[in-house]
């Protein structure tokens, strides 16, 4: 093996064409999923305070936005619904004419080939803000499962292309798979939030989705941030239950988790660049403290380099615009 002065690693860095030739990781718009918030009502397009550039839309205001997203060649969106009425069991999550169900129909009509993924979780629909039914002050895993299955089925019946459970109940992928198969939806994939941590980086999302728990926190069901072996078991459980794509969330503080899940399973792997990660970059950029475009591309490239195939990110539209400029 050559050593210095014959060996010079700088040789392949000298020009952009040389760097491009040996680049190991490439970020592409086709890797991205854009998360969106839909709210019940009419004529609404309101910006989320802690997430500049991200809006809540009522279903009637979606077509223009969807056309823009499809025009930017972003392949998929992830939908979150914010209903008017919340109750103990989150029953507005599976109404035929619920806010997400309406939004799916508008989206599929506006841009049929845009992949519509729906978040399956009760926290935006329950009055207490937890991701399941409460029994004796705790989130009851087994009582929650049938509601999640009903919710996923209701989204798919409205036209959703992929169901994405994010609640962290044990057994949810299994019951959702059974519910979909039972109604002839064997072809609909499940993207499971397999390793979802109890993270402070969800703060801005909870403002956006009005889903802050009214008591306690989510540490009894979401994962403990110091654990990585447990993430492998979580992903394994979801794969055994029938998940088609597995996800690690958040992304930036969990790059090691992404890498280990990637090294363990040959399944498509997604990572969620969450609301708090977005808000930090936006806030610093607004102050002029860092170069937004370069920082965003560096972060998303790092998530891919760690092993993610797919990235869910609120930066998706910006990335798509930047790639058109080049
Ligand atoms: C619902 C859900 C959350 C996020 C996605 N699905 C919030 C939570 O678990 O509290 C967070 C997304 C983000 O922060 O961007 N359970």
mmCIF file of C-alpha atoms and ligand atoms in Angstrom:
data_model
loop_
_atom_site.group_PDB
_atom_site.id
_atom_site.type_symbol
_atom_site.label_atom_id
_atom_site.label_comp_id
_atom_site.label_asym_id
_atom_site.label_seq_id
_atom_site.Cartn_x
_atom_site.Cartn_y
_atom_site.Cartn_z
ATOM 1 C CA UNK A 1 0.000 0.000 0.000
ATOM 2 C CA UNK A 2 1.228 3.460 -0.872
ATOM 3 C CA UNK A 3 1.894 5.991 1.853
ATOM 4 C CA UNK A 4 2.592 9.722 1.741
ATOM 5 C CA UNK A 5 4.071 11.283 -0.408
ATOM 6 C CA UNK A 6 2.835 8.763 -3.074
ATOM 7 C CA UNK A 7 -0.519 8.520 -1.291
ATOM 8 C CA UNK A 8 -2.452 11.794 -1.257
ATOM 9 C CA UNK A 9 -6.145 11.627 -0.341
ATOM 10 C CA UNK A 10 -6.577 15.249 -1.381
ATOM 11 C CA UNK A 11 -6.143 14.290 -5.079
ATOM 12 C CA UNK A 12 -9.750 13.188 -5.401
ATOM 13 C CA UNK A 13 -11.088 16.314 -3.682
ATOM 14 C CA UNK A 14 -9.508 18.925 -5.919
ATOM 15 C CA UNK A 15 -12.483 19.754 -8.180
ATOM 16 C CA UNK A 16 -16.247 19.331 -7.966
ATOM 17 C CA UNK A 17 -16.229 16.823 -10.836
ATOM 18 C CA UNK A 18 -13.661 14.656 -9.070
ATOM 19 C CA UNK A 19 -15.576 14.868 -5.785
ATOM 20 C CA UNK A 20 -18.807 13.916 -7.541
ATOM 21 C CA UNK A 21 -17.106 10.893 -9.095
ATOM 22 C CA UNK A 22 -16.209 9.387 -5.721
ATOM 23 C CA UNK A 23 -19.269 10.555 -3.759
ATOM 24 C CA UNK A 24 -20.566 7.689 -1.612
ATOM 25 C CA UNK A 25 -24.004 9.003 -0.638
ATOM 26 C CA UNK A 26 -26.504 10.865 -2.784
ATOM 27 C CA UNK A 27 -29.623 12.597 -1.597
ATOM 28 C CA UNK A 28 -32.464 12.606 -4.093
ATOM 29 C CA UNK A 29 -35.939 14.141 -4.052
ATOM 30 C CA UNK A 30 -37.288 10.655 -4.768
ATOM 31 C CA UNK A 31 -36.128 9.622 -1.248
ATOM 32 C CA UNK A 32 -38.339 12.157 0.508
ATOM 33 C CA UNK A 33 -41.759 12.117 2.147
ATOM 34 C CA UNK A 34 -43.405 15.428 3.034
ATOM 35 C CA UNK A 35 -45.494 15.469 6.262
ATOM 36 C CA UNK A 36 -48.663 17.595 6.173
ATOM 37 C CA UNK A 37 -51.328 18.742 8.630
ATOM 38 C CA UNK A 38 -55.004 18.906 7.733
ATOM 39 C CA UNK A 39 -57.541 20.633 9.899
ATOM 40 C CA UNK A 40 -61.329 20.486 9.862
ATOM 41 C CA UNK A 41 -63.074 23.546 8.464
ATOM 42 C CA UNK A 42 -63.065 25.694 5.334
ATOM 43 C CA UNK A 43 -60.711 28.230 3.802
ATOM 44 C CA UNK A 44 -57.948 27.575 6.322
ATOM 45 C CA UNK A 45 -54.228 27.864 5.581
ATOM 46 C CA UNK A 46 -52.466 28.853 8.780
ATOM 47 C CA UNK A 47 -48.753 28.792 9.487
ATOM 48 C CA UNK A 48 -47.535 26.842 12.523
ATOM 49 C CA UNK A 49 -45.713 29.248 14.843
ATOM 50 C CA UNK A 50 -42.800 26.995 15.735
ATOM 51 C CA UNK A 51 -42.485 25.561 12.210
ATOM 52 C CA UNK A 52 -42.048 28.476 9.781
ATOM 53 C CA UNK A 53 -43.037 27.489 6.242
ATOM 54 C CA UNK A 54 -45.305 24.639 7.416
ATOM 55 C CA UNK A 55 -49.089 25.148 7.373
ATOM 56 C CA UNK A 56 -52.305 23.549 8.495
ATOM 57 C CA UNK A 57 -54.744 23.236 5.601
ATOM 58 C CA UNK A 58 -58.461 22.611 5.525
ATOM 59 C CA UNK A 59 -59.336 20.016 2.844
ATOM 60 C CA UNK A 60 -60.665 22.648 0.388
ATOM 61 C CA UNK A 61 -57.312 24.461 0.416
ATOM 62 C CA UNK A 62 -55.320 21.314 -0.407
ATOM 63 C CA UNK A 63 -55.498 21.145 -4.231
ATOM 64 C CA UNK A 64 -53.113 24.055 -4.873
ATOM 65 C CA UNK A 65 -50.619 22.708 -2.354
ATOM 66 C CA UNK A 66 -50.849 19.160 -3.702
ATOM 67 C CA UNK A 67 -50.290 20.354 -7.263
ATOM 68 C CA UNK A 68 -47.178 22.173 -6.119
ATOM 69 C CA UNK A 69 -45.843 19.093 -4.271
ATOM 70 C CA UNK A 70 -46.521 16.788 -7.213
ATOM 71 C CA UNK A 71 -44.940 19.354 -9.559
ATOM 72 C CA UNK A 72 -41.809 19.318 -7.403
ATOM 73 C CA UNK A 73 -41.638 15.532 -7.951
ATOM 74 C CA UNK A 74 -41.896 14.726 -4.247
ATOM 75 C CA UNK A 75 -43.164 11.135 -4.376
ATOM 76 C CA UNK A 76 -45.185 10.933 -1.152
ATOM 77 C CA UNK A 77 -46.883 12.832 1.654
ATOM 78 C CA UNK A 78 -47.656 11.769 5.219
ATOM 79 C CA UNK A 79 -50.977 13.042 6.539
ATOM 80 C CA UNK A 80 -51.870 14.109 10.072
ATOM 81 C CA UNK A 81 -55.431 15.096 10.922
ATOM 82 C CA UNK A 82 -56.597 17.643 13.461
ATOM 83 C CA UNK A 83 -60.312 17.152 14.182
ATOM 84 C CA UNK A 84 -62.740 19.650 15.726
ATOM 85 C CA UNK A 85 -64.156 17.158 18.201
ATOM 86 C CA UNK A 86 -61.958 15.128 20.534
ATOM 87 C CA UNK A 87 -63.198 12.513 23.007
ATOM 88 C CA UNK A 88 -61.907 9.788 25.339
ATOM 89 C CA UNK A 89 -61.618 7.170 22.609
ATOM 90 C CA UNK A 90 -60.601 9.383 19.685
ATOM 91 C CA UNK A 91 -63.705 8.343 17.766
ATOM 92 C CA UNK A 92 -63.334 11.071 15.120
ATOM 93 C CA UNK A 93 -60.257 9.163 13.895
ATOM 94 C CA UNK A 94 -62.355 6.595 12.073
ATOM 95 C CA UNK A 95 -65.361 8.532 10.843
ATOM 96 C CA UNK A 96 -66.148 8.035 7.200
ATOM 97 C CA UNK A 97 -66.139 11.757 6.618
ATOM 98 C CA UNK A 98 -63.378 12.594 9.100
ATOM 99 C CA UNK A 99 -60.820 15.244 8.271
ATOM 100 C CA UNK A 100 -58.116 12.832 7.072
ATOM 101 C CA UNK A 101 -60.621 10.783 5.097
ATOM 102 C CA UNK A 102 -61.798 13.952 3.311
ATOM 103 C CA UNK A 103 -58.232 15.063 2.681
ATOM 104 C CA UNK A 104 -57.236 11.705 1.181
ATOM 105 C CA UNK A 105 -60.067 11.936 -1.343
ATOM 106 C CA UNK A 106 -59.086 15.473 -2.367
ATOM 107 C CA UNK A 107 -55.448 14.442 -2.720
ATOM 108 C CA UNK A 108 -56.070 11.318 -4.766
ATOM 109 C CA UNK A 109 -58.340 13.318 -7.065
ATOM 110 C CA UNK A 110 -55.824 16.145 -7.485
ATOM 111 C CA UNK A 111 -52.700 14.029 -7.981
ATOM 112 C CA UNK A 112 -53.531 10.313 -8.359
ATOM 113 C CA UNK A 113 -49.920 9.129 -8.475
ATOM 114 C CA UNK A 114 -48.787 11.012 -5.372
ATOM 115 C CA UNK A 115 -48.435 8.388 -2.616
ATOM 116 C CA UNK A 116 -50.679 9.223 0.326
ATOM 117 C CA UNK A 117 -49.456 7.796 3.622
ATOM 118 C CA UNK A 118 -51.521 8.335 6.759
ATOM 119 C CA UNK A 119 -50.321 8.526 10.330
ATOM 120 C CA UNK A 120 -52.280 6.016 12.394
ATOM 121 C CA UNK A 121 -52.354 7.174 16.019
ATOM 122 C CA UNK A 122 -55.089 8.418 18.319
ATOM 123 C CA UNK A 123 -53.258 11.278 20.060
ATOM 124 C CA UNK A 124 -54.627 14.011 17.789
ATOM 125 C CA UNK A 125 -58.157 12.695 18.368
ATOM 126 C CA UNK A 126 -58.285 11.978 22.101
ATOM 127 C CA UNK A 127 -59.349 14.640 24.609
ATOM 128 C CA UNK A 128 -56.496 13.560 26.929
ATOM 129 C CA UNK A 129 -53.893 13.653 24.126
ATOM 130 C CA UNK A 130 -52.548 10.131 24.678
ATOM 131 C CA UNK A 131 -52.034 7.612 21.890
ATOM 132 C CA UNK A 132 -54.593 5.135 23.202
ATOM 133 C CA UNK A 133 -57.485 4.344 25.522
ATOM 134 C CA UNK A 134 -56.903 5.139 29.203
ATOM 135 C CA UNK A 135 -57.634 2.522 31.890
ATOM 136 C CA UNK A 136 -56.778 3.435 35.499
ATOM 137 C CA UNK A 137 -54.583 6.317 34.394
ATOM 138 C CA UNK A 138 -52.526 4.242 31.954
ATOM 139 C CA UNK A 139 -52.614 3.762 28.194
ATOM 140 C CA UNK A 140 -54.259 0.377 27.709
ATOM 141 C CA UNK A 141 -52.394 -1.502 24.977
ATOM 142 C CA UNK A 142 -54.908 -4.217 24.142
ATOM 143 C CA UNK A 143 -58.014 -2.016 24.280
ATOM 144 C CA UNK A 144 -56.309 0.426 21.902
ATOM 145 C CA UNK A 145 -55.475 -2.151 19.217
ATOM 146 C CA UNK A 146 -58.968 -2.541 17.675
ATOM 147 C CA UNK A 147 -59.308 1.242 17.399
ATOM 148 C CA UNK A 148 -56.008 1.510 15.544
ATOM 149 C CA UNK A 149 -57.091 -1.254 13.174
ATOM 150 C CA UNK A 150 -60.363 0.562 12.545
ATOM 151 C CA UNK A 151 -58.550 3.837 11.947
ATOM 152 C CA UNK A 152 -56.098 2.320 9.446
ATOM 153 C CA UNK A 153 -58.906 0.567 7.607
ATOM 154 C CA UNK A 154 -60.940 3.743 7.437
ATOM 155 C CA UNK A 155 -57.973 5.618 5.877
ATOM 156 C CA UNK A 156 -57.395 2.875 3.328
ATOM 157 C CA UNK A 157 -61.085 2.735 2.454
ATOM 158 C CA UNK A 158 -60.897 6.468 1.770
ATOM 159 C CA UNK A 159 -58.012 5.809 -0.643
ATOM 160 C CA UNK A 160 -54.771 5.939 1.378
ATOM 161 C CA UNK A 161 -51.860 4.086 -0.233
ATOM 162 C CA UNK A 162 -49.871 3.198 2.913
ATOM 163 C CA UNK A 163 -50.798 3.013 6.618
ATOM 164 C CA UNK A 164 -48.191 4.274 9.073
ATOM 165 C CA UNK A 165 -48.874 3.389 12.730
ATOM 166 C CA UNK A 166 -46.993 5.691 15.125
ATOM 167 C CA UNK A 167 -48.627 4.835 18.451
ATOM 168 C CA UNK A 168 -46.059 2.292 19.783
ATOM 169 C CA UNK A 169 -48.634 -0.214 21.067
ATOM 170 C CA UNK A 170 -47.386 -3.818 20.982
ATOM 171 C CA UNK A 171 -49.178 -5.866 18.338
ATOM 172 C CA UNK A 172 -50.545 -2.966 16.273
ATOM 173 C CA UNK A 173 -48.912 -4.005 13.011
ATOM 174 C CA UNK A 174 -50.461 -7.464 13.336
ATOM 175 C CA UNK A 175 -54.001 -6.210 13.953
ATOM 176 C CA UNK A 176 -53.741 -3.602 11.198
ATOM 177 C CA UNK A 177 -52.460 -6.236 8.742
ATOM 178 C CA UNK A 178 -55.350 -8.543 9.665
ATOM 179 C CA UNK A 179 -57.926 -5.763 9.369
ATOM 180 C CA UNK A 180 -56.652 -4.711 5.934
ATOM 181 C CA UNK A 181 -56.387 -8.278 4.634
ATOM 182 C CA UNK A 182 -59.866 -9.051 5.934
ATOM 183 C CA UNK A 183 -61.327 -6.349 3.691
ATOM 184 C CA UNK A 184 -59.384 -7.159 0.542
ATOM 185 C CA UNK A 185 -56.529 -4.680 1.071
ATOM 186 C CA UNK A 186 -53.716 -7.259 0.928
ATOM 187 C CA UNK A 187 -51.839 -4.955 -1.456
ATOM 188 C CA UNK A 188 -51.606 -1.995 0.958
ATOM 189 C CA UNK A 189 -48.191 -1.707 2.679
ATOM 190 C CA UNK A 190 -47.598 -0.842 6.320
ATOM 191 C CA UNK A 191 -44.858 1.611 7.245
ATOM 192 C CA UNK A 192 -44.322 1.107 10.956
ATOM 193 C CA UNK A 193 -42.783 3.661 13.273
ATOM 194 C CA UNK A 194 -40.778 0.741 14.654
ATOM 195 C CA UNK A 195 -38.301 2.521 16.913
ATOM 196 C CA UNK A 196 -40.008 5.678 18.070
ATOM 197 C CA UNK A 197 -38.367 7.365 21.031
ATOM 198 C CA UNK A 198 -40.001 9.479 23.754
ATOM 199 C CA UNK A 199 -38.312 12.617 22.429
ATOM 200 C CA UNK A 200 -38.368 16.307 23.301
ATOM 201 C CA UNK A 201 -37.850 16.948 19.583
ATOM 202 C CA UNK A 202 -41.603 16.449 18.999
ATOM 203 C CA UNK A 203 -42.389 19.744 20.762
ATOM 204 C CA UNK A 204 -43.319 21.838 17.703
ATOM 205 C CA UNK A 205 -45.386 18.962 16.246
ATOM 206 C CA UNK A 206 -47.551 18.903 19.338
ATOM 207 C CA UNK A 207 -48.315 22.585 18.816
ATOM 208 C CA UNK A 208 -49.090 21.860 15.155
ATOM 209 C CA UNK A 209 -51.308 18.855 15.888
ATOM 210 C CA UNK A 210 -52.728 20.032 19.224
ATOM 211 C CA UNK A 211 -51.732 16.681 20.701
ATOM 212 C CA UNK A 212 -49.877 17.501 23.927
ATOM 213 C CA UNK A 213 -50.837 14.952 26.610
ATOM 214 C CA UNK A 214 -53.107 16.542 29.228
ATOM 215 C CA UNK A 215 -51.450 14.500 31.997
ATOM 216 C CA UNK A 216 -48.189 12.561 32.255
ATOM 217 C CA UNK A 217 -46.040 11.891 29.203
ATOM 218 C CA UNK A 218 -45.477 9.206 26.571
ATOM 219 C CA UNK A 219 -42.561 7.420 28.257
ATOM 220 C CA UNK A 220 -44.739 4.445 29.179
ATOM 221 C CA UNK A 221 -45.087 3.490 25.515
ATOM 222 C CA UNK A 222 -42.485 5.319 23.419
ATOM 223 C CA UNK A 223 -38.860 4.154 23.688
ATOM 224 C CA UNK A 224 -36.300 5.312 26.230
ATOM 225 C CA UNK A 225 -33.683 7.413 24.360
ATOM 226 C CA UNK A 226 -30.584 5.664 25.805
ATOM 227 C CA UNK A 227 -31.561 2.278 24.301
ATOM 228 C CA UNK A 228 -30.402 0.849 20.996
ATOM 229 C CA UNK A 229 -30.574 -2.952 21.427
ATOM 230 C CA UNK A 230 -34.248 -2.496 22.216
ATOM 231 C CA UNK A 231 -34.702 -0.659 18.890
ATOM 232 C CA UNK A 232 -33.507 -3.791 17.092
ATOM 233 C CA UNK A 233 -36.103 -5.842 18.989
ATOM 234 C CA UNK A 234 -38.835 -3.300 18.181
ATOM 235 C CA UNK A 235 -37.977 -3.425 14.476
ATOM 236 C CA UNK A 236 -37.864 -7.236 14.623
ATOM 237 C CA UNK A 237 -41.276 -7.384 16.248
ATOM 238 C CA UNK A 238 -42.838 -5.137 13.596
ATOM 239 C CA UNK A 239 -41.221 -7.120 10.779
ATOM 240 C CA UNK A 240 -42.594 -10.362 12.213
ATOM 241 C CA UNK A 241 -46.041 -8.803 12.443
ATOM 242 C CA UNK A 242 -45.915 -7.806 8.780
ATOM 243 C CA UNK A 243 -44.385 -4.340 8.427
ATOM 244 C CA UNK A 244 -43.153 -3.554 4.890
ATOM 245 C CA UNK A 245 -41.069 -0.496 5.775
ATOM 246 C CA UNK A 246 -39.608 0.183 9.213
ATOM 247 C CA UNK A 247 -38.833 3.604 10.637
ATOM 248 C CA UNK A 248 -36.532 5.133 13.205
ATOM 249 C CA UNK A 249 -37.660 8.401 14.771
ATOM 250 C CA UNK A 250 -36.294 11.020 15.465
ATOM 251 C CA UNK A 251 -33.397 10.913 13.001
ATOM 252 C CA UNK A 252 -30.609 13.325 13.844
ATOM 253 C CA UNK A 253 -29.960 12.282 17.454
ATOM 254 C CA UNK A 254 -30.433 8.612 16.514
ATOM 255 C CA UNK A 255 -28.054 8.102 13.569
ATOM 256 C CA UNK A 256 -26.427 5.177 15.392
ATOM 257 C CA UNK A 257 -29.837 3.530 15.742
ATOM 258 C CA UNK A 258 -30.487 3.962 12.012
ATOM 259 C CA UNK A 259 -27.116 2.342 11.248
ATOM 260 C CA UNK A 260 -27.687 -0.615 13.545
ATOM 261 C CA UNK A 261 -31.186 -1.285 12.254
ATOM 262 C CA UNK A 262 -29.834 -1.037 8.690
ATOM 263 C CA UNK A 263 -27.063 -3.547 9.497
ATOM 264 C CA UNK A 264 -29.521 -5.960 11.097
ATOM 265 C CA UNK A 265 -32.479 -6.073 8.675
ATOM 266 C CA UNK A 266 -32.788 -6.055 4.891
ATOM 267 C CA UNK A 267 -36.010 -4.091 4.984
ATOM 268 C CA UNK A 268 -36.597 -0.653 3.491
ATOM 269 C CA UNK A 269 -35.671 1.774 6.247
ATOM 270 C CA UNK A 270 -37.160 5.215 6.810
ATOM 271 C CA UNK A 271 -36.045 7.925 9.235
ATOM 272 C CA UNK A 272 -38.144 10.846 10.459
ATOM 273 C CA UNK A 273 -36.382 14.217 10.555
ATOM 274 C CA UNK A 274 -38.872 15.539 13.130
ATOM 275 C CA UNK A 275 -40.426 18.904 13.920
ATOM 276 C CA UNK A 276 -37.854 19.928 16.553
ATOM 277 C CA UNK A 277 -34.981 19.173 14.195
ATOM 278 C CA UNK A 278 -36.670 21.363 11.587
ATOM 279 C CA UNK A 279 -37.441 24.166 14.059
ATOM 280 C CA UNK A 280 -33.824 24.380 15.273
ATOM 281 C CA UNK A 281 -32.493 24.858 11.760
ATOM 282 C CA UNK A 282 -35.205 27.355 10.818
ATOM 283 C CA UNK A 283 -34.706 29.438 13.964
ATOM 284 C CA UNK A 284 -30.942 29.657 13.525
ATOM 285 C CA UNK A 285 -31.293 30.414 9.805
ATOM 286 C CA UNK A 286 -33.758 33.236 10.521
ATOM 287 C CA UNK A 287 -31.187 34.769 12.830
ATOM 288 C CA UNK A 288 -28.601 34.518 10.079
ATOM 289 C CA UNK A 289 -26.563 32.179 12.276
ATOM 290 C CA UNK A 290 -26.172 29.426 9.728
ATOM 291 C CA UNK A 291 -26.560 28.745 6.019
ATOM 292 C CA UNK A 292 -29.950 27.010 5.817
ATOM 293 C CA UNK A 293 -29.496 25.254 2.486
ATOM 294 C CA UNK A 294 -26.072 23.829 3.282
ATOM 295 C CA UNK A 295 -27.093 22.756 6.787
ATOM 296 C CA UNK A 296 -30.281 21.047 5.602
ATOM 297 C CA UNK A 297 -28.478 19.148 2.846
ATOM 298 C CA UNK A 298 -25.725 18.124 5.255
ATOM 299 C CA UNK A 299 -28.245 16.835 7.823
ATOM 300 C CA UNK A 300 -30.324 14.902 5.291
ATOM 301 C CA UNK A 301 -27.193 13.443 3.682
ATOM 302 C CA UNK A 302 -26.029 12.313 7.123
ATOM 303 C CA UNK A 303 -29.345 10.539 7.691
ATOM 304 C CA UNK A 304 -28.911 8.703 4.384
ATOM 305 C CA UNK A 305 -25.259 7.935 5.109
ATOM 306 C CA UNK A 306 -26.351 6.413 8.430
ATOM 307 C CA UNK A 307 -28.422 3.955 6.390
ATOM 308 C CA UNK A 308 -31.896 5.388 5.767
ATOM 309 C CA UNK A 309 -33.441 4.761 2.337
ATOM 310 C CA UNK A 310 -36.329 7.147 2.889
ATOM 311 C CA UNK A 311 -36.463 10.424 4.847
ATOM 312 C CA UNK A 312 -39.611 12.072 6.161
ATOM 313 C CA UNK A 313 -38.848 15.763 6.349
ATOM 314 C CA UNK A 314 -40.538 19.166 6.510
ATOM 315 C CA UNK A 315 -37.627 20.421 4.361
ATOM 316 C CA UNK A 316 -38.783 18.295 1.392
ATOM 317 C CA UNK A 317 -40.222 21.176 -0.657
ATOM 318 C CA UNK A 318 -37.108 23.297 -0.136
ATOM 319 C CA UNK A 319 -34.835 20.411 -1.129
ATOM 320 C CA UNK A 320 -36.902 19.825 -4.264
ATOM 321 C CA UNK A 321 -36.713 23.525 -5.186
ATOM 322 C CA UNK A 322 -32.960 23.637 -4.598
ATOM 323 C CA UNK A 323 -32.399 20.579 -6.769
ATOM 324 C CA UNK A 324 -34.278 22.307 -9.618
ATOM 325 C CA UNK A 325 -32.053 25.381 -9.311
ATOM 326 C CA UNK A 326 -28.908 23.339 -9.932
HETATM 327 C C1 LIG B 1 -48.185 10.879 16.814
HETATM 328 C C2 LIG B 1 -46.962 11.440 16.203
HETATM 329 C C3 LIG B 1 -46.034 12.355 16.741
HETATM 330 C C4 LIG B 1 -45.135 12.645 15.710
HETATM 331 C C5 LIG B 1 -45.512 11.879 14.610
HETATM 332 N N1 LIG B 1 -46.625 11.126 14.942
HETATM 333 C C6 LIG B 1 -45.971 13.031 18.050
HETATM 334 C C7 LIG B 1 -45.807 12.311 19.296
HETATM 335 O O1 LIG B 1 -45.602 11.095 19.348
HETATM 336 O O2 LIG B 1 -45.912 12.993 20.303
HETATM 337 C C8 LIG B 1 -44.003 13.618 15.760
HETATM 338 C C9 LIG B 1 -43.587 14.217 14.456
HETATM 339 C C10 LIG B 1 -42.696 15.400 14.559
HETATM 340 O O3 LIG B 1 -42.274 15.822 15.653
HETATM 341 O O4 LIG B 1 -42.385 15.956 13.507
HETATM 342 N N2 LIG B 1 -48.020 10.001 17.842
#
